[in-house]
mmCIF file of C-alpha atoms in Angstrom:
data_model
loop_
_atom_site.group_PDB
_atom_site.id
_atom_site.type_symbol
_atom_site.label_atom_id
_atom_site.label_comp_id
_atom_site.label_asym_id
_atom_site.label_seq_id
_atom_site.Cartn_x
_atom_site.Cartn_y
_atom_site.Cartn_z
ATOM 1 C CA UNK A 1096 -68.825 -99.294 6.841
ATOM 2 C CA UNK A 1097 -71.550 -96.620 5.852
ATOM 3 C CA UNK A 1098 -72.499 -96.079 2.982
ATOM 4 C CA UNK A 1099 -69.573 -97.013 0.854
ATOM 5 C CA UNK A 1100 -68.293 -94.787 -1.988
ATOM 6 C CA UNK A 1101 -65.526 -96.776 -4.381
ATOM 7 C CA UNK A 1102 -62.172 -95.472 -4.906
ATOM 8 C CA UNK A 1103 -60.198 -96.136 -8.339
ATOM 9 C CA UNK A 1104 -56.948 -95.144 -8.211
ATOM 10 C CA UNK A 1105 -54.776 -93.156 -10.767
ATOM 11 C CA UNK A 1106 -54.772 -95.215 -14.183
ATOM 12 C CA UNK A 1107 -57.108 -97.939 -12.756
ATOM 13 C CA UNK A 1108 -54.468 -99.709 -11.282
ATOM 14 C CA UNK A 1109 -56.877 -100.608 -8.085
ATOM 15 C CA UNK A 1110 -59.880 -99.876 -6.396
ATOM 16 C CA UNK A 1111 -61.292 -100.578 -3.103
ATOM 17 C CA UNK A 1112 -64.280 -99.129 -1.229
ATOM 18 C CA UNK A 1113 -64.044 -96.147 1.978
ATOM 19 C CA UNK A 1114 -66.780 -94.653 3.726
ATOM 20 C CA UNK A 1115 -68.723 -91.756 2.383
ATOM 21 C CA UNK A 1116 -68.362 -90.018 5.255
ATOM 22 C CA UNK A 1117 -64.809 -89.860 4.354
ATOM 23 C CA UNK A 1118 -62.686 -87.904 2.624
ATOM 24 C CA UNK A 1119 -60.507 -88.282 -0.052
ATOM 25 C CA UNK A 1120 -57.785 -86.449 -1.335
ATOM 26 C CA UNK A 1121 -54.188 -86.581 -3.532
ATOM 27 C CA UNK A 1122 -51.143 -84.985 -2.154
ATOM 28 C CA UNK A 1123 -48.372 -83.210 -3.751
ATOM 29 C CA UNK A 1124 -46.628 -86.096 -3.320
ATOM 30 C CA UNK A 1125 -49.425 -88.270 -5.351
ATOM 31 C CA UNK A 1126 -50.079 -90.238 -2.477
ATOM 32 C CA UNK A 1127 -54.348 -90.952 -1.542
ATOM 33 C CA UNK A 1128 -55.652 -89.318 1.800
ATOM 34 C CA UNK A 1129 -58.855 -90.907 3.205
ATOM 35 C CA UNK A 1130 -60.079 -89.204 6.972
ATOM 36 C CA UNK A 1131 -63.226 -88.756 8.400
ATOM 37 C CA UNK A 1132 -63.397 -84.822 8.656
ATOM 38 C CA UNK A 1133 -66.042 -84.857 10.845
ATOM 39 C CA UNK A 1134 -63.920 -85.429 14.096
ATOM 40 C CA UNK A 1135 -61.949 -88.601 12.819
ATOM 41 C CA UNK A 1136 -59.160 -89.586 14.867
ATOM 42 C CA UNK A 1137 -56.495 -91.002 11.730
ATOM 43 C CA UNK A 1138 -55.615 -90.214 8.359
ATOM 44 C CA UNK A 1139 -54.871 -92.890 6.294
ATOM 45 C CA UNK A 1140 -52.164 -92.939 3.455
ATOM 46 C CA UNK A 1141 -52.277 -95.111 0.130
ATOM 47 C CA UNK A 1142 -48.795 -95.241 -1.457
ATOM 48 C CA UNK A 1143 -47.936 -97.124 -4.734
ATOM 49 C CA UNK A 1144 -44.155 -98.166 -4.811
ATOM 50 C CA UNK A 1145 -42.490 -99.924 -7.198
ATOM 51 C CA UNK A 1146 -41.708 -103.749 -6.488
ATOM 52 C CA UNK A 1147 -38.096 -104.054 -6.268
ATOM 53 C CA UNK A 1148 -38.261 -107.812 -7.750
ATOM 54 C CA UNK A 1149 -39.698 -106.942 -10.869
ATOM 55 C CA UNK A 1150 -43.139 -109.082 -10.972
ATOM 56 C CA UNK A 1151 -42.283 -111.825 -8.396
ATOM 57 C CA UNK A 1152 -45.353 -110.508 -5.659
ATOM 58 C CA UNK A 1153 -43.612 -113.191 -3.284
ATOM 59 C CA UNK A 1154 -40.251 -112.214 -2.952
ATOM 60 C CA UNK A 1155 -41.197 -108.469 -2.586
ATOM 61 C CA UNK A 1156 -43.767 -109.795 0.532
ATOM 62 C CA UNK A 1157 -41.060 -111.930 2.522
ATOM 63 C CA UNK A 1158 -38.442 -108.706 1.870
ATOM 64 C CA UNK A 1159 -41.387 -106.167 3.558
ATOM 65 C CA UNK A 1160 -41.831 -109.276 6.204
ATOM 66 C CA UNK A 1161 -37.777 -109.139 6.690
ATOM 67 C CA UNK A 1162 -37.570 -105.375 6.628
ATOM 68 C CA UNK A 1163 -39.714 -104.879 9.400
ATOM 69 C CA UNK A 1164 -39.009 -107.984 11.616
ATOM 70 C CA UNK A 1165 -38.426 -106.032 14.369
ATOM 71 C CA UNK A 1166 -41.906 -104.568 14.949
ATOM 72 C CA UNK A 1167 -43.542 -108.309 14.764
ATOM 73 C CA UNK A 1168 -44.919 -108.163 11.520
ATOM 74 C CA UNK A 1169 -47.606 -110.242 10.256
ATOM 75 C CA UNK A 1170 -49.516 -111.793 7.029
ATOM 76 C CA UNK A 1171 -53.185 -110.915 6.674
ATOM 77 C CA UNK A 1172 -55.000 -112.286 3.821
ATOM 78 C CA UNK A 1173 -57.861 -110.088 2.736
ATOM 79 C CA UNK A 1174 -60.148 -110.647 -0.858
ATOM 80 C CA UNK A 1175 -57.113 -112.919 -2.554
ATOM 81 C CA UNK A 1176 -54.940 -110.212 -1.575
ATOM 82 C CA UNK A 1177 -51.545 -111.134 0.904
ATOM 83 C CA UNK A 1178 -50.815 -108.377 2.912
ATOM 84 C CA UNK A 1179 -47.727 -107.910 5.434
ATOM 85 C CA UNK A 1180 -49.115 -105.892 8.407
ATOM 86 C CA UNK A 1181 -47.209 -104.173 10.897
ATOM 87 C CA UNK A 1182 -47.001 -101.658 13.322
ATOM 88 C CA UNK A 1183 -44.483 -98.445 14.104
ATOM 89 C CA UNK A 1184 -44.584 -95.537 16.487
ATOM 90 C CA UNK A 1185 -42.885 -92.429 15.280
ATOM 91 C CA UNK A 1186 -42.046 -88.886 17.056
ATOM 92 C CA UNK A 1187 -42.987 -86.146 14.963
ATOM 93 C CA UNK A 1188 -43.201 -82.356 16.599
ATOM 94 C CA UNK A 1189 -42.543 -84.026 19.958
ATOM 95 C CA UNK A 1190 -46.109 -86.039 19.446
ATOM 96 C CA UNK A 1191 -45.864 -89.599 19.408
ATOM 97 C CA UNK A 1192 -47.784 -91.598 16.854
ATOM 98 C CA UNK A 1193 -48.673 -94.763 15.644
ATOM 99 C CA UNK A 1194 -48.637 -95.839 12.267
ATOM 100 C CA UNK A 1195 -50.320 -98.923 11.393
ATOM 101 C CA UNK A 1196 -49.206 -100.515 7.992
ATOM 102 C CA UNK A 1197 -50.588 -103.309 5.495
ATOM 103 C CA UNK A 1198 -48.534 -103.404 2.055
ATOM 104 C CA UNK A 1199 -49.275 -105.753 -0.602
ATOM 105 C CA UNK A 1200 -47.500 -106.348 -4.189
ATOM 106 C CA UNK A 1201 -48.919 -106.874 -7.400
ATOM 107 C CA UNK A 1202 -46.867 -107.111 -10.242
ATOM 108 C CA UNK A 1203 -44.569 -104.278 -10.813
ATOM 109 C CA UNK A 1204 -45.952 -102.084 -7.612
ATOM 110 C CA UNK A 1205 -46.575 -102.449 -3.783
ATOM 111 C CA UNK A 1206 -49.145 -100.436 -2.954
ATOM 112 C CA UNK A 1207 -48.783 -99.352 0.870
ATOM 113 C CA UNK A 1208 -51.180 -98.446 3.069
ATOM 114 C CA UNK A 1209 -50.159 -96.128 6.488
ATOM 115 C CA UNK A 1210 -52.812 -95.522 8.935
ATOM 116 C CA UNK A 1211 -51.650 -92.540 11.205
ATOM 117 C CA UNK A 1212 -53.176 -92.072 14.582
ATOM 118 C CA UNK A 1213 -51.647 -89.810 17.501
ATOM 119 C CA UNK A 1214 -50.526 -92.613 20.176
ATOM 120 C CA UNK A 1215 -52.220 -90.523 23.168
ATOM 121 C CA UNK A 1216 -55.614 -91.659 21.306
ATOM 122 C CA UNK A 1217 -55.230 -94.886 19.728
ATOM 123 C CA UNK A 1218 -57.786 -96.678 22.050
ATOM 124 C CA UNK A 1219 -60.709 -94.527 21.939
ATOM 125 C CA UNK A 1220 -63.604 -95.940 20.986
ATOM 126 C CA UNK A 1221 -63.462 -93.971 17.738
ATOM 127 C CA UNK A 1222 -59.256 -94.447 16.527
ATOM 128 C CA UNK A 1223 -60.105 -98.374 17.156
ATOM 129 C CA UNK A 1224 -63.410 -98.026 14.776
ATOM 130 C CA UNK A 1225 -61.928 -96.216 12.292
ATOM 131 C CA UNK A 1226 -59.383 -99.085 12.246
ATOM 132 C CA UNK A 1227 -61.836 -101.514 11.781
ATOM 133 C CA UNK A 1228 -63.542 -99.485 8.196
ATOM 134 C CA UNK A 1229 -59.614 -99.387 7.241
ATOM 135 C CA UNK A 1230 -59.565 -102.905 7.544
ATOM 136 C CA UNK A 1231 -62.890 -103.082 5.755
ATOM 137 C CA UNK A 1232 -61.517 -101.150 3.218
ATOM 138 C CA UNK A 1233 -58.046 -103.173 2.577
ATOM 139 C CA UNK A 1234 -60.613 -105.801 2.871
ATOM 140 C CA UNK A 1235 -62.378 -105.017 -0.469
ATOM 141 C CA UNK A 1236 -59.256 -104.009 -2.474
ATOM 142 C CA UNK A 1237 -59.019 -105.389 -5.787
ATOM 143 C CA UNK A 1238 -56.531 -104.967 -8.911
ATOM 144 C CA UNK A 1239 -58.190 -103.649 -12.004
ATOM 145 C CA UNK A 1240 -55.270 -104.787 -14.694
ATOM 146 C CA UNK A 1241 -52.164 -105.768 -14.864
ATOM 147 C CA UNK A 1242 -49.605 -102.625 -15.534
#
């Protein structure tokens, strides 16, 4: 990852670190955008959802695990963190895509995160190494208090 910049997220819930050549952004929908507008082939999408089992981090991990048994989901461990990753391909404007997700819990919140690539490109050179710095950056994601 170049140069890394550090994201904190709204009320200091988390933070994690992106590459400066990236950019960030908040939709109208609150949710973070991260992309690399200099020819980037992804955008990446940081939810925050609330945990449907109040606190318990474990039970809301084995329901995303059971949700999404279908697409072979899987548990990557990253900085203490426990992360349920998985991946979906979607149709959207007649362009097929692939989303790659990782979603983690921490007390009252999951915080999602959606990596978007159009399928035609997922394995050029430059989708796959952008999915490597989003890995880097779930990688170095840490939780800043405990709403």
């Amino acid at each position: 990852m170049n140069r890394p910049e550090r994201f904190v997220s709204l009320f200091g819930f988390f933070a994690f670190k992106y590459p400066s050549s990236w950019t960030n952004e908040t939709d109208e929908s609150g949710h973070y955008l991260f992309y690399n507008a200099n020819g980037g082939q992804g955008v990446l999408r940081v939810m925050v959802m609330p945990n449907d089992f109040g606190s318990d981090d474990e039970k809301m991990i084995e329901e995303v695990l059971n949700q999404n048994r279908e697409f072979s989901p899987s548990l990557y461990v990253a900085n203490k963190n426990k992360f349920v990753h998985f991946v979906k391909e979607h149709t959207i404007n007649n362009s097929l895509f692939t989303v790659y997700y990782w979603a983690t819990a921490k007390k009252d919140k999951v915080v999602l995160f959606a990596l978007t690539v159009q399928s035609l490109m997922k394995e050029l050179p430059l989708a796959i190494s952008e999915r490597e710095e989003v890995e880097a950056m779930i990688g170095s994601l840490e939780f800043l208090n405990e709403h």
